[in-house]
Every structure is written in structure tokens, then in C-alpha cells.
């Protein structure tokens, strides 16, 4: 298991890759790369703040589910650094195609947490306007968003738009045909995509060693572009590496695969029980790498962390969680007739007839 | 519902005869000239011009950015088309045959058909997936299938299956001017079929939700689509020589289906033969029959007859393949089994 802890030997199949040179053998940003990247204290504090808020929102999500207010919650604890670091590394004009666990990315993209949460309450398939936030919907079908991201990126190239696309997925996705076909497409067309594997060691109950023979990052070499395994619990590393990969993509140098090693501290979703497939002893070494504690340590090293700051962030997180709860619980239940509304831009007469009949039946005796 | 219009008489002067293949190519080229957001992606479509030659020459005019040869990977062809459509482009994805759409079926069914819905109505999916289907060219069990029924079942898709060059061009142009996902299903044996199409420069489109009466008749309604339209039209000509007037309805699109056109005809003829190349069980034809029974049962004087492909994988042998495909003789036999019953209507109907 120790082998999976650190990054161990940063990927070297593209020896000239300057991004790979930014991290050490443990997949951590080197001191030299940190100096060169020149990430300000304010930016690092903001990354800390966003991670702390998202962790609190995650806890609230779990609470809401346990209280029967959410159908399902997919906990993100352990993924804060990967999601916040990557989302904040992208330019505002870039696009993000998230997978179902990328809740923190939606928050970083400015979606109101209470509105984002209506998705988990089962009120809507499309909680936010993707064009307003440059953010696709959370995708449940494992791996299917990867071809979309690549197609979107190819389209940006056709349009001559200097846009990079970030696509999130877990290591389980890297077993799907969609993922491999999309990686190949991206390589062939030099699509401006940053592939972010949030390798949290578990695909529900299947451990990484049974999912991936070898390393996810190494797979990029087979598709003709670099891949790099990094410490996905260190937000500064994630932020700096993804930012460099997105810059590279925007400059026409093609795709990049980032394998962010992390861990899922909680269940896959609230519908499973992780004690059936792993022990506390499995989890413990990863808790020592906790992203928020490490961001705190980095800020302290810089003399940029104070108790006042910590308290202020905690208070903001608490306030945000309560506001999220309030927004969520007051969100309207959709009218049943709406089921017909969104299928087609130009709906056929048969569907409109079915809708009219349905609504007419509903209305006379409807108790609602 | 009015019968969709054939070209006006005065247009006839400006008609010329081209193949179904040429009609498709003209539609793509004209629309690409009109709208620079349209691009094509698929296997062997650029320099090679497409396995069936539909895209021949387009790369010369539009360049490799808009006529993109892709790796051999249908799932990502469909997926990338979806992604680029979300970004505002209008992709035409060519799948080499409909058989290979099975590899893309997760993207087609789980993403393409549902994304407008799952984006809360905030995304447009103007994706056209073109693909030839069908048998008759000895391509064997895995390369000769009519799979439209699999997709016709799914809410969120529109399925266009033109039978003539006129419709092929007009419906492809219409497909490229609207915002819903279209499966544009051609037939391998239709590419060389010739027909009248307005002169270059004469603009027209054909609606995607209207069938057309190919031949009027009072004795029986034959409901069909795609290549079987031609076989049924020939059958109707033969039947006319024996005094039986069959009305041939070409659905042109099976989703949405122009049900009013079918029902109007059924109320006139009171007898129905549904003819399709695909398999019988749980398919398009049975779906149409169920709709007729649901909405026009009282107008029927006889049970609906159904001419289909045989319930076997398409044989490779020429002789066996011919046996497995529905032909003119079977359509004629089905009609004759229904029409003589008119004399005893009321007794024989049920």
C-alpha cells in the first residue's frame, strides 16, 4: 500500500516536459518551481478558504442526506485540493466538464451551493446554466463526459478560441472505452484538454490495483502526450501544475493528463458502506496527508496564516452551509407537467399532445 | 393533416435527375457554405470521400478543419460531436454503417438523446448522425442490419429515413437547420437510386415530421419507409393492373411519425399493410400497427398485415439473403390476402 501513497518517480516518458520538472519524486511542487510559479499568499489563502468551505458544505450534504432531505450525496472529503486547485487554475474563459464527485468545482465556478444541491435533492437534471458558468453538468455515466470535453475542445480549436477544457474523472473511468477513445482523439487532434484523474484509490469497492495495471499517468504516453502523477492532496501543487497544463493547451501544444493521487475518506456515495471493503488502517495514512492541514502548514511557513483568518473562514463556511440548506429546502418542487418541456428544442406534435392530456388529467382532481 | 407537397408543377421545368448520393453531397455542401458552424467528422470521409462516396470532394472545398477524418472509434465520434455541439458548432458525424452505431449507442442514447433535458433545456444539440443501414449487398449478418427500431424507442431522438434523392437532399438540409439530434438513416442500396431534384440554386427543404402519399389508392394502405418505398411502389403498380388500388405512404421520418397522414389513409381504405426491411418482433412496424389499432380500430375492416425481413441474422449467401429480405411478391401477397376480404367485410374482419 505504501507504494500508492506518494507519487514516486514523476513520470518521465516525456523527459523534456517542463511541467514534469515542476514536481519532485513524491509528486510535490519543488521549492524552485514554487518560486518560479510565484503564487501569491492571497491566492493560496483563497484556495485554503475554498477548500475549507467545500469541506463544510460536504459535511452539510452528508447531514442533509442523513436527515432525509437529499436522495443521495457523494462525499468529496479528500478531493478538496484536487477539485479546488484544478478549477481555480483554469481561466474564467476556460470550460470544465465535471464528473459526479466534482461538487467543489461547481462551487468554484460560482454556482450557488443551494442551487447546485438541488441536483442531489432530485429536483432537476440541470441545476445551473452551463454557458453562464462555463461548466457542464455533473455526469453520472462513468467516463462519458471525457469524449464531450474532447469534442468541445476540438470545436474551440476550429473556432480559433484560445480556450482550454478541464475534464474531471476518477481512476475507475480510465478503464472505460470512452476514456481511451477520447484520449486517442485528443492526442491525434492535439485538443486543448487537461485530463484530471482524481485517483482516490477506490472505484466503489474496487481498489486501484484491481482497476489499473500500471499507472494512469503512464497511459498518456501511449496517446502521444505527457502525463504526470502528482500529490493530489497538496492544493498548491495541483493548482500550479494544472495552470501550466492549461496554459500549454491554450498555446496549441495539446492535451495533458494529470493524475492527482488522493483518497476518498468517506463512502463512494451515501448508498454504500466502506467498512465492507476497507479498514480504518487503510484510511489512516491518507488522513495524515489531509489537504487543509497541509495548506495551513504552507501558509504558516509563509507567515500568511493567522488564527483570525482561520476563524473568519470557519465562520464563512458555517454561514455558507446554513445558506445552502435554506436555499435547498425552499427550492420549489417542479410541476409534473414540466417533464415534457425539455426533451426537444422543437417538440413533435405527439409529445405536445401527450403533455396536454397529462396536464388535463392532473388538474381537475389534483391534490397538489 | 395535409399531404406533404410534391414539387410544384412549375418547378418541374427546373428539375434535374441526380443520385441519392449526389443529393446528400449537395445538401452538405450547400449548408456548409451557408453556415460555417457546420463541420463533418467520421472515418475515411476526407480524402477518401466516404466509404459510400457521399463526402467526395468536400475536403477540397472546405478543408481538413471542416472535413475531419477521425480515428476508428465510433463512441468518441458521437461523443466529440456532442461536445462540439455544446460549444455551438453543428457537427455532421458520419458513421460508416448503422451497424457500427452500436459502438456509439451509449453516447447516442445516454448523452445525445438526453442532454438537452439534462442541461435543463439550456443546451442545444444540433447533431446530425448520418449512417447507411440495410441489407441486399451480401455484407453478412453484422453489416446488413436495419437498427432504427432500437433508436426509435428512445425519447429525445428524431429519425429521418428518406427514400428518394429529393427527400434526401431536402431533409438533410432541414436537419442542418434545426436544433435537435437527428439520426439520418440512409440505405446502402439507395445511394445509386436516381430521382428528380430541383436545379442547383433552387432552395428547398423537406419537413422532418411529414410523410408523403407516393401513390393514391382506395383499397388498401401500404405504410412503409426507406428502400421499401420503392418496392412497395412497384408492388402497387402491379396491383393496379389487377384492379387493386393501393395507397402507398412513405413515412420519410419514423420519429416523429406523421400519424395523422397514416390514420387519414386508414379511414379511407380500411385496410393496412405495413412493410419494412427490418425484423418483425418489437419493432417499428409493430409500433405503427399498435398506433393504428389505438387510434383507428373502428375503421379497420381486417387485421393489419405486416411484411418484414425474416427473423434471422442476415445470411451471407446471396440466395439466402434474397430469401431473408422482404420483396415485391410478399407485399403483393399481403395486399391480396386483405383486399378480397372486402366482399365479406364484417364477417372476416375479426
XYZ file of C-alpha atoms in Angstrom:
718
model
C 0.000 0.000 0.000
C 2.909 2.328 0.755
C 3.662 2.347 -2.942
C 0.422 4.149 -3.667
C 0.975 6.785 -1.012
C 3.382 9.073 -2.697
C 3.698 9.811 -6.355
C 7.068 8.009 -6.563
C 9.060 8.819 -9.606
C 7.394 11.555 -11.523
C 6.554 10.394 -14.957
C 9.495 10.538 -17.307
C 8.247 9.367 -20.686
C 8.345 12.982 -21.868
C 11.684 13.948 -20.349
C 11.591 17.365 -21.936
C 8.227 18.133 -20.369
C 8.809 21.254 -18.286
C 5.685 20.576 -16.246
C 7.040 17.228 -15.078
C 10.142 19.053 -13.927
C 7.992 21.108 -11.581
C 7.428 18.212 -9.195
C 9.755 16.000 -7.199
C 9.743 12.226 -6.873
C 6.845 12.446 -4.443
C 4.778 14.398 -6.927
C 5.098 17.593 -4.920
C 5.887 21.015 -6.291
C 9.605 21.670 -5.857
C 10.747 24.740 -3.966
C 12.258 26.044 -7.166
C 9.026 25.550 -9.121
C 7.097 27.212 -6.327
C 9.350 30.255 -6.533
C 9.085 30.327 -10.312
C 5.294 29.991 -10.244
C 5.133 32.910 -7.822
C 1.707 32.071 -6.398
C 0.798 34.894 -4.054
C -0.216 34.465 -0.443
C -3.629 35.829 -1.319
C -4.167 33.130 -3.932
C -3.040 30.394 -1.557
C -5.280 31.799 1.176
C -8.178 31.798 -1.264
C -7.505 28.162 -2.160
C -7.462 27.296 1.545
C -10.682 29.228 2.089
C -12.464 27.473 -0.760
C -11.337 24.055 0.429
C -12.492 24.776 3.967
C -15.878 25.993 2.748
C -16.321 22.993 0.481
C -15.430 20.604 3.285
C -18.106 22.201 5.432
C -20.606 22.016 2.565
C -19.688 18.373 2.100
C -20.472 17.720 5.758
C -23.766 19.553 5.314
C -24.517 17.401 2.281
C -23.991 14.304 4.367
C -26.158 15.734 7.150
C -28.934 16.613 4.722
C -28.884 13.134 3.259
C -28.988 11.520 6.696
C -31.911 13.768 7.574
C -33.781 12.552 4.543
C -33.518 15.830 2.646
C -31.300 14.520 -0.149
C -31.780 11.383 -2.169
C -28.067 10.873 -2.396
C -24.807 12.524 -1.518
C -21.408 11.760 -2.979
C -18.907 12.928 -0.376
C -15.902 14.896 -1.616
C -13.772 14.808 1.548
C -10.226 14.073 0.423
C -10.814 15.616 -3.015
C -10.786 19.266 -1.940
C -7.276 20.026 -3.109
C -7.682 18.301 -6.472
C -11.023 19.927 -7.247
C -10.402 23.404 -5.899
C -6.813 23.520 -7.120
C -7.740 22.430 -10.644
C -10.910 24.514 -11.001
C -9.196 27.688 -9.789
C -6.222 27.059 -12.057
C -8.422 27.383 -15.141
C -9.023 30.779 -16.705
C -12.548 32.155 -16.466
C -12.934 31.697 -20.208
C -11.981 28.014 -19.993
C -14.554 25.270 -19.689
C -14.911 22.494 -17.142
C -16.620 19.134 -17.717
C -17.017 17.624 -14.254
C -17.907 14.169 -13.068
C -20.392 13.439 -10.344
C -17.999 13.987 -7.428
C -16.770 17.382 -8.632
C -19.080 19.381 -6.377
C -16.272 21.695 -5.253
C -15.629 22.567 -8.894
C -19.222 23.751 -9.261
C -18.796 25.974 -6.206
C -15.515 27.349 -7.568
C -17.331 28.149 -10.786
C -19.737 30.401 -8.921
C -22.792 28.175 -8.784
C -24.861 28.944 -5.675
C -24.330 25.942 -3.358
C -28.026 25.646 -2.556
C -28.872 25.633 -6.245
C -26.131 23.116 -7.010
C -27.523 20.934 -4.253
C -30.981 20.797 -5.858
C -29.414 18.280 -8.215
C -28.780 15.907 -5.299
C -32.278 16.576 -3.980
C -33.582 15.245 -7.254
C -35.318 18.445 -8.266
C -33.617 18.940 -11.591
C -31.173 17.494 -14.075
C -29.825 20.902 -14.965
C -29.338 22.988 -11.854
C -27.186 25.663 -13.481
C -26.785 27.303 -16.846
C -23.668 25.686 -18.332
C -22.977 28.671 -20.540
C -23.152 31.144 -17.689
C -20.669 29.200 -15.587
C -18.731 27.513 -18.404
C -19.394 24.306 -16.576
C -21.043 21.142 -17.888
C -23.474 19.194 -15.739
C -22.221 16.617 -13.238
C -22.021 13.391 -15.206
C -23.105 10.152 -13.583
C -22.403 7.796 -16.507
C -18.784 6.964 -15.817
C -16.387 8.291 -18.433
C -18.961 9.593 -20.912
C -18.036 13.225 -20.273
C -14.483 12.663 -21.497
C -15.433 12.472 -25.225
C -17.660 15.520 -24.728
C -14.779 17.517 -23.310
C -12.524 16.477 -26.174
C -15.176 17.308 -28.776
C -15.782 20.642 -27.137
C -12.060 21.354 -27.187
C -11.752 20.378 -30.856
C -14.599 22.770 -31.536
C -12.732 25.540 -29.710
C -9.762 24.860 -31.977
C -11.983 25.092 -35.056
C -13.237 28.400 -33.713
C -9.679 29.630 -33.050
C -10.688 30.317 -29.481
C -7.822 30.183 -27.014
C -9.866 28.069 -24.644
C -8.685 25.142 -22.563
C -11.021 22.457 -21.271
C -10.667 20.670 -17.949
C -12.345 17.293 -17.579
C -12.599 15.525 -14.236
C -12.936 11.783 -13.659
C -11.922 9.069 -11.230
C -9.421 6.310 -11.858
C -12.281 3.872 -12.469
C -13.203 5.868 -15.586
C -9.822 5.132 -17.078
C -10.988 1.563 -17.669
C -13.828 2.622 -19.960
C -13.700 2.632 -23.724
C -14.960 6.220 -23.768
C -11.907 7.329 -21.857
C -9.406 5.601 -24.118
C -11.143 6.642 -27.321
C -11.236 10.226 -26.095
C -7.566 10.168 -25.046
C -6.636 8.951 -28.511
C -8.795 11.593 -30.205
C -7.242 14.292 -28.041
C -3.755 13.126 -28.925
C -4.452 12.888 -32.645
C -6.149 16.284 -32.839
C -3.933 17.990 -30.243
C -7.094 19.040 -28.452
C -6.625 21.690 -25.746
C -7.735 19.452 -22.881
C -6.431 18.951 -19.375
C -7.439 15.490 -18.221
C -7.683 15.424 -14.437
C -7.778 11.978 -12.895
C -8.836 12.267 -9.270
C -7.326 8.966 -8.310
C -8.900 8.328 -4.915
C -7.828 4.676 -4.813
C -11.338 3.251 -4.883
C -14.000 2.736 -7.540
C -16.794 1.956 -5.095
C -15.299 -1.237 -3.610
C -12.639 -1.996 -6.226
C -9.150 -0.876 -5.199
C -6.832 0.785 -7.666
C -4.574 -2.242 -8.008
C -7.525 -4.199 -9.417
C -8.539 -1.330 -11.666
C -5.311 -0.125 -13.226
C -2.313 -2.290 -14.033
C 0.464 0.247 -14.057
C -0.169 3.918 -13.579
C -2.853 6.143 -15.007
C -0.351 8.890 -15.807
C 1.702 6.497 -17.933
C -1.242 5.873 -20.219
C -0.898 9.326 -21.750
C 2.397 8.319 -23.357
C 0.552 5.750 -25.451
C -1.603 8.546 -26.810
C 1.291 10.801 -27.630
C 1.110 13.409 -24.897
C 2.537 13.799 -21.422
C 1.023 12.561 -18.214
C 2.115 13.376 -14.719
C 1.299 11.833 -11.373
C 1.169 14.427 -8.642
C 0.284 14.637 -4.990
C -3.389 15.460 -5.276
C -3.721 16.438 -1.636
C -1.463 19.438 -1.994
C -3.523 22.260 -3.409
C -0.554 24.368 -4.422
C 0.879 21.529 -6.483
C -2.449 20.834 -8.166
C -3.064 24.500 -8.856
C 0.382 25.135 -10.292
C 0.562 22.009 -12.435
C -2.962 22.327 -13.843
C -2.425 26.009 -14.557
C 0.712 25.175 -16.510
C -1.068 22.356 -18.375
C -3.961 24.675 -19.274
C -1.559 27.375 -20.496
C 0.190 24.772 -22.587
C -3.130 23.641 -24.067
C -4.184 27.195 -24.819
C -0.915 27.717 -26.666
C -1.720 24.878 -29.039
C 0.628 22.325 -27.517
C -2.078 19.752 -26.997
C -3.551 17.735 -24.182
C -2.076 16.867 -20.808
C -3.015 14.206 -18.291
C -2.720 14.981 -14.602
C -3.136 12.074 -12.215
C -3.833 13.600 -8.831
C -3.329 10.984 -6.153
C -5.812 11.445 -3.384
C -8.152 9.471 -1.221
C -11.850 9.185 -0.615
C -12.277 9.424 3.149
C -15.982 8.693 3.077
C -18.221 6.267 1.247
C -18.497 6.309 -2.564
C -21.965 7.701 -2.017
C -24.385 7.564 0.849
C -25.680 4.302 -0.628
C -22.630 2.258 0.257
C -20.769 1.181 3.378
C -16.980 1.383 3.008
C -16.345 -0.772 6.079
C -17.322 -3.710 3.918
C -14.250 -3.317 1.734
C -11.634 -1.369 3.674
C -10.408 -0.782 7.216
C -9.522 2.301 9.212
C -5.898 1.259 8.867
C -6.219 1.716 5.098
C -7.535 5.235 5.537
C -5.231 6.471 8.294
C -2.044 7.123 6.263
C -4.051 9.319 3.918
C -5.545 11.347 6.732
C -2.013 12.368 7.582
C -1.844 13.943 4.116
C -5.015 15.963 4.637
C -5.237 18.820 2.177
C -6.489 21.507 4.519
C -3.884 20.795 7.162
C -1.192 20.930 4.503
C -2.455 24.189 3.051
C -2.456 25.546 6.593
C 1.157 24.448 7.042
C 2.175 26.062 3.751
C 0.518 29.315 4.746
C 2.132 29.224 8.194
C 5.520 28.685 6.545
C 4.890 31.817 4.553
C 3.730 33.668 7.640
C 0.388 34.126 5.930
C -1.907 32.246 8.298
C -3.429 33.644 11.460
C -5.997 32.479 13.961
C -8.197 35.373 12.918
C -8.062 34.220 9.319
C -8.862 30.658 10.345
C -11.819 31.827 12.427
C -13.106 34.081 9.687
C -13.002 31.233 7.146
C -14.723 28.872 9.580
C -17.449 31.447 10.150
C -17.894 31.968 6.421
C -18.064 28.208 5.871
C -20.720 27.872 8.567
C -22.741 30.726 7.109
C -22.451 29.298 3.588
C -23.593 25.879 4.774
C -26.635 27.317 6.511
C -27.499 29.435 3.486
C -27.114 26.367 1.281
C -29.509 24.434 3.480
C -32.052 27.263 3.441
C -31.889 27.697 -0.322
C -32.156 23.984 -0.892
C -35.100 23.408 1.406
C -37.041 26.310 -0.059
C -36.413 25.268 -3.664
C -39.686 24.637 -5.460
C -40.793 21.183 -6.478
C -41.329 21.116 -10.235
C -44.788 20.763 -11.701
C -45.223 17.218 -13.097
C -46.179 18.645 -16.479
C -42.657 20.011 -16.830
C -41.398 16.514 -17.558
C -42.321 17.090 -21.186
C -40.781 20.503 -21.555
C -37.132 19.994 -22.145
C -36.878 16.971 -24.425
C -36.731 18.783 -27.760
C -35.974 22.277 -28.969
C -38.799 21.704 -31.435
C -41.080 19.104 -29.851
C -43.177 16.883 -32.094
C -46.956 17.222 -32.034
C -47.318 13.771 -30.450
C -45.334 14.864 -27.402
C -47.249 18.118 -27.020
C -50.494 16.136 -27.232
C -49.311 13.719 -24.567
C -48.358 16.642 -22.345
C -51.713 18.357 -22.809
C -53.578 15.139 -21.989
C -51.424 14.534 -18.927
C -51.870 18.039 -17.576
C -55.615 17.976 -18.221
C -55.933 14.733 -16.277
C -53.883 16.136 -13.459
C -55.608 19.391 -12.933
C -59.262 18.648 -12.068
C -58.694 16.322 -9.136
C -55.091 17.131 -8.361
C -54.419 17.354 -4.639
C -51.197 19.247 -5.162
C -53.081 16.988 -41.820
C -52.232 17.843 -45.388
C -50.224 15.562 -47.534
C -46.689 16.885 -47.856
C -46.311 18.620 -51.166
C -44.526 17.176 -54.102
C -42.621 19.780 -56.033
C -44.917 22.240 -57.757
C -45.613 21.662 -61.416
C -43.849 24.824 -62.482
C -40.778 23.671 -60.593
C -40.626 20.617 -62.794
C -39.065 22.656 -65.559
C -36.115 23.348 -63.326
C -35.661 19.786 -62.126
C -32.762 17.543 -62.998
C -32.008 13.920 -62.255
C -29.268 13.040 -59.778
C -28.474 10.149 -57.478
C -29.346 9.885 -53.821
C -25.599 10.061 -53.089
C -25.220 13.286 -55.063
C -28.282 14.732 -53.395
C -26.771 14.164 -49.961
C -23.468 15.667 -51.039
C -25.206 18.752 -52.428
C -27.138 19.184 -49.210
C -23.986 19.040 -47.113
C -22.049 21.388 -49.384
C -24.847 23.933 -49.663
C -25.408 24.002 -45.926
C -21.687 24.207 -45.169
C -21.441 27.211 -47.483
C -24.393 28.810 -45.734
C -23.339 28.069 -42.152
C -19.691 27.936 -41.192
C -20.534 26.257 -37.901
C -21.265 23.023 -39.754
C -18.404 20.545 -39.972
C -18.173 16.823 -40.731
C -16.318 14.158 -38.814
C -16.019 10.446 -39.425
C -13.875 7.640 -40.740
C -12.497 7.849 -44.292
C -14.611 10.875 -45.119
C -11.922 13.352 -46.147
C -9.501 12.409 -48.936
C -11.192 9.074 -49.464
C -14.584 10.737 -49.743
C -16.526 8.369 -47.530
C -16.975 4.629 -47.808
C -20.063 5.230 -49.934
C -18.643 8.310 -51.632
C -21.066 10.800 -50.139
C -18.446 13.287 -48.970
C -16.264 13.033 -52.065
C -14.703 16.375 -52.974
C -15.849 18.205 -49.854
C -12.358 18.382 -48.412
C -11.189 20.303 -51.468
C -13.789 22.978 -50.917
C -13.942 23.112 -47.137
C -10.519 21.975 -45.964
C -9.473 19.490 -43.345
C -10.681 21.629 -40.458
C -14.279 21.204 -41.546
C -13.978 17.745 -43.085
C -12.235 15.760 -40.396
C -11.027 12.214 -40.744
C -11.100 10.629 -37.319
C -9.582 7.594 -35.672
C -11.633 4.427 -35.916
C -13.704 4.923 -32.787
C -17.455 5.413 -33.054
C -18.128 6.132 -29.391
C -15.870 9.158 -29.377
C -17.031 10.266 -32.836
C -20.505 10.563 -31.377
C -19.211 11.923 -28.066
C -16.987 14.521 -29.683
C -19.848 15.580 -31.952
C -21.941 16.137 -28.827
C -19.188 18.094 -27.105
C -18.593 20.342 -30.080
C -22.342 20.935 -30.430
C -22.458 22.050 -26.801
C -19.835 24.568 -27.802
C -22.028 25.942 -30.554
C -20.946 24.004 -33.635
C -23.220 21.937 -35.864
C -21.496 18.629 -36.434
C -22.390 16.034 -39.016
C -20.993 12.747 -37.748
C -20.782 10.068 -40.409
C -20.777 6.526 -39.119
C -19.542 4.110 -41.759
C -22.651 1.988 -41.287
C -25.505 1.876 -38.828
C -24.162 -1.434 -37.592
C -21.266 0.458 -36.043
C -23.636 2.816 -34.286
C -23.947 0.084 -31.687
C -20.454 1.064 -30.571
C -21.680 4.628 -30.188
C -25.034 3.692 -28.748
C -24.240 4.759 -25.203
C -23.320 8.234 -26.386
C -26.370 8.330 -28.676
C -28.892 7.062 -26.155
C -27.458 8.233 -22.851
C -25.987 11.552 -23.866
C -27.242 12.790 -27.227
C -30.902 11.977 -26.627
C -30.867 13.302 -23.060
C -28.527 16.254 -22.902
C -30.973 18.977 -23.752
C -33.123 17.562 -20.979
C -30.265 17.107 -18.544
C -28.924 20.582 -19.200
C -32.283 21.878 -18.029
C -33.197 22.874 -21.577
C -30.246 25.264 -21.685
C -28.169 23.412 -24.276
C -28.746 22.835 -27.952
C -27.783 19.549 -29.537
C -27.828 20.202 -33.284
C -26.032 16.954 -34.051
C -26.757 15.034 -37.237
C -25.500 11.464 -37.295
C -25.577 10.074 -40.842
C -25.320 6.369 -41.435
C -26.319 3.797 -44.029
C -28.322 0.774 -42.929
C -29.808 -2.254 -44.574
C -29.052 -5.424 -46.455
C -29.010 -6.647 -50.006
C -25.326 -6.276 -50.807
C -24.123 -9.543 -49.294
C -22.368 -7.895 -46.393
C -23.299 -10.581 -43.924
C -25.014 -10.726 -40.573
C -23.114 -7.951 -38.802
C -23.068 -5.406 -41.621
C -26.593 -5.552 -43.063
C -28.874 -4.533 -40.258
C -31.785 -2.151 -40.009
C -31.424 -0.965 -36.428
C -33.741 2.037 -36.496
C -36.184 0.373 -34.132
C -33.589 0.385 -31.357
C -33.302 4.148 -31.559
C -36.918 4.915 -32.471
C -37.806 3.699 -28.991
C -35.812 6.462 -27.302
C -37.342 9.838 -26.388
C -35.179 12.733 -27.497
C -34.100 11.485 -30.917
C -35.521 12.216 -34.349
C -35.113 9.541 -37.014
C -35.140 10.512 -40.662
C -35.178 7.798 -43.336
C -35.615 9.321 -46.787
C -36.237 7.103 -49.801
C -35.660 9.491 -52.710
C -32.937 11.932 -53.774
C -35.443 14.798 -53.442
C -36.146 13.928 -49.820
C -32.557 13.022 -49.047
C -31.414 16.492 -50.013
C -34.359 18.396 -48.590
C -34.407 16.503 -45.304
C -30.661 16.699 -44.771
C -30.805 20.444 -45.355
C -33.706 20.724 -42.919
C -31.797 18.606 -40.391
C -28.907 21.044 -40.534
C -31.186 23.997 -39.845
C -32.761 22.831 -36.614
C -31.562 22.255 -33.072
C -32.485 18.678 -32.119
C -30.435 15.499 -32.511
C -31.117 13.706 -35.786
C -30.284 10.168 -36.766
C -30.205 10.434 -40.542
C -30.536 6.872 -41.751
C -29.677 6.145 -45.349
C -29.828 2.777 -47.084
C -26.833 1.249 -48.748
C -28.829 0.285 -51.825
C -30.316 3.757 -52.224
C -27.100 5.633 -52.972
C -27.287 4.951 -56.708
C -31.036 5.500 -56.964
C -31.805 8.419 -59.245
C -34.558 10.933 -58.918
C -35.613 14.458 -59.697
C -34.219 17.255 -57.629
C -34.566 20.998 -58.201
C -31.734 22.692 -60.030
C -28.751 23.946 -58.110
C -29.619 27.347 -56.759
C -33.280 26.473 -56.216
C -33.637 26.358 -52.474
C -35.959 23.920 -50.788
C -36.172 21.847 -47.632
C -38.440 18.957 -46.698
C -40.129 18.937 -43.267
C -38.836 16.335 -40.831
C -42.237 15.432 -39.440
C -44.327 14.848 -42.540
C -44.794 11.712 -44.556
C -45.989 11.739 -48.128
C -48.517 9.809 -50.197
C -46.457 8.299 -53.003
C -49.446 6.841 -54.756
C -53.114 7.338 -54.038
C -55.451 4.387 -53.756
C -58.752 3.407 -52.196
C -58.431 -0.314 -51.492
C -55.544 -0.651 -49.077
C -52.921 1.495 -47.347
C -49.304 0.402 -47.527
C -47.241 2.142 -44.847
C -43.510 1.993 -45.457
C -40.209 3.898 -45.391
C -36.655 3.902 -46.716
C -35.806 1.457 -49.527
C -39.053 -0.469 -49.112
C -40.864 2.591 -50.520
C -39.568 1.683 -53.977
C -40.501 -1.976 -53.618
C -43.978 -1.088 -52.393
C -44.469 1.418 -55.217
C -43.605 -1.275 -57.751
C -45.978 -3.665 -55.998
C -48.719 -1.045 -56.161
C -48.188 -0.622 -59.917
C -48.531 -4.375 -60.421
C -51.615 -4.497 -58.214
C -53.209 -1.690 -60.189
C -53.054 -3.894 -63.285
C -55.238 -6.346 -61.399
C -57.667 -3.631 -60.344
C -56.446 -3.175 -56.795
C -55.665 0.438 -55.915
C -53.102 0.600 -53.134
C -52.227 3.851 -51.388
C -48.518 3.972 -50.638
C -47.416 6.116 -47.711
C -43.738 6.950 -47.398
C -43.241 7.982 -43.784
C -39.895 9.651 -44.610
C -39.277 10.025 -40.863
C -40.236 7.448 -38.274
C -39.697 9.715 -35.256
C -41.743 11.751 -35.021
C -44.151 9.738 -37.122
C -46.745 11.515 -39.247
C -49.539 9.535 -37.677
C -52.333 11.756 -38.985
C -51.299 11.014 -42.546
C -51.490 7.282 -41.804
C -54.796 7.481 -39.959
C -56.430 9.584 -42.683
C -55.490 6.944 -45.206
C -56.670 4.101 -42.978
C -60.063 5.786 -42.587
C -60.281 5.860 -46.363
C -59.084 2.338 -47.246
C -59.888 0.432 -44.034
C -57.043 -1.987 -44.712
C -53.371 -1.725 -43.873
C -50.151 -3.441 -44.864
C -47.035 -2.273 -43.069
C -43.844 -3.075 -44.963
C -40.324 -2.713 -43.619
C -36.977 -4.340 -44.203
C -36.237 -4.765 -40.501
C -37.279 -7.579 -38.241
C -40.850 -8.144 -37.147
C -40.795 -8.529 -33.408
C -40.958 -5.441 -31.143
C -40.025 -3.147 -33.976
C -41.124 -0.025 -35.850
C -43.822 -1.763 -37.868
C -45.405 -3.293 -34.801
C -45.272 0.106 -33.148
C -47.121 1.654 -36.082
C -49.661 -1.168 -36.022
C -50.291 -0.560 -32.341
C -50.858 3.149 -33.009
C -53.341 2.351 -35.770
C -55.187 -0.087 -33.509
C -55.190 2.518 -30.734
C -56.497 5.413 -32.806
C -58.376 3.881 -35.739
C -59.508 0.449 -34.662
C -63.109 1.094 -35.631
C -62.081 1.969 -39.162
C -60.330 -1.311 -39.826
C -62.061 -3.992 -41.849
C -59.264 -6.520 -41.429
C -56.288 -7.190 -39.178
C -53.186 -5.259 -40.121
C -50.738 -7.248 -42.235
C -47.008 -6.898 -41.727
C -44.308 -7.599 -44.305
C -40.833 -7.741 -42.769
C -37.393 -9.255 -43.045
C -37.155 -12.848 -41.871
C -36.487 -13.358 -38.192
C -32.872 -14.437 -38.698
C -29.470 -12.723 -38.811
C -28.915 -11.567 -42.379
C -27.430 -14.505 -44.313
C -24.207 -14.075 -46.248
C -25.206 -16.295 -49.177
C -26.859 -14.386 -52.000
C -29.657 -16.907 -52.268
C -30.355 -16.923 -48.573
C -30.074 -13.169 -48.283
C -32.662 -12.750 -51.013
C -34.894 -15.127 -49.095
C -34.449 -13.175 -45.879
C -35.273 -9.768 -47.375
C -38.881 -8.781 -47.986
C -39.679 -8.266 -51.656
C -42.360 -7.144 -54.043
C -44.025 -10.576 -54.167
C -44.583 -10.580 -50.435
C -46.096 -7.112 -50.479
C -48.452 -8.149 -53.281
C -49.401 -11.337 -51.462
C -50.095 -9.445 -48.255
C -52.326 -6.977 -50.079
C -54.212 -9.692 -51.896
C -54.813 -11.563 -48.654
C -56.503 -8.442 -47.296
C -58.365 -6.981 -50.217
C -60.523 -9.895 -51.365
C -61.890 -9.920 -47.845
C -63.801 -6.750 -48.745
C -66.630 -8.810 -50.177
C -67.156 -10.404 -46.791
C -66.307 -7.408 -44.642
C -67.984 -7.571 -41.283
C -67.605 -11.334 -41.194
C -63.942 -11.670 -41.945
C -62.789 -8.521 -40.216
C -62.427 -10.066 -36.801
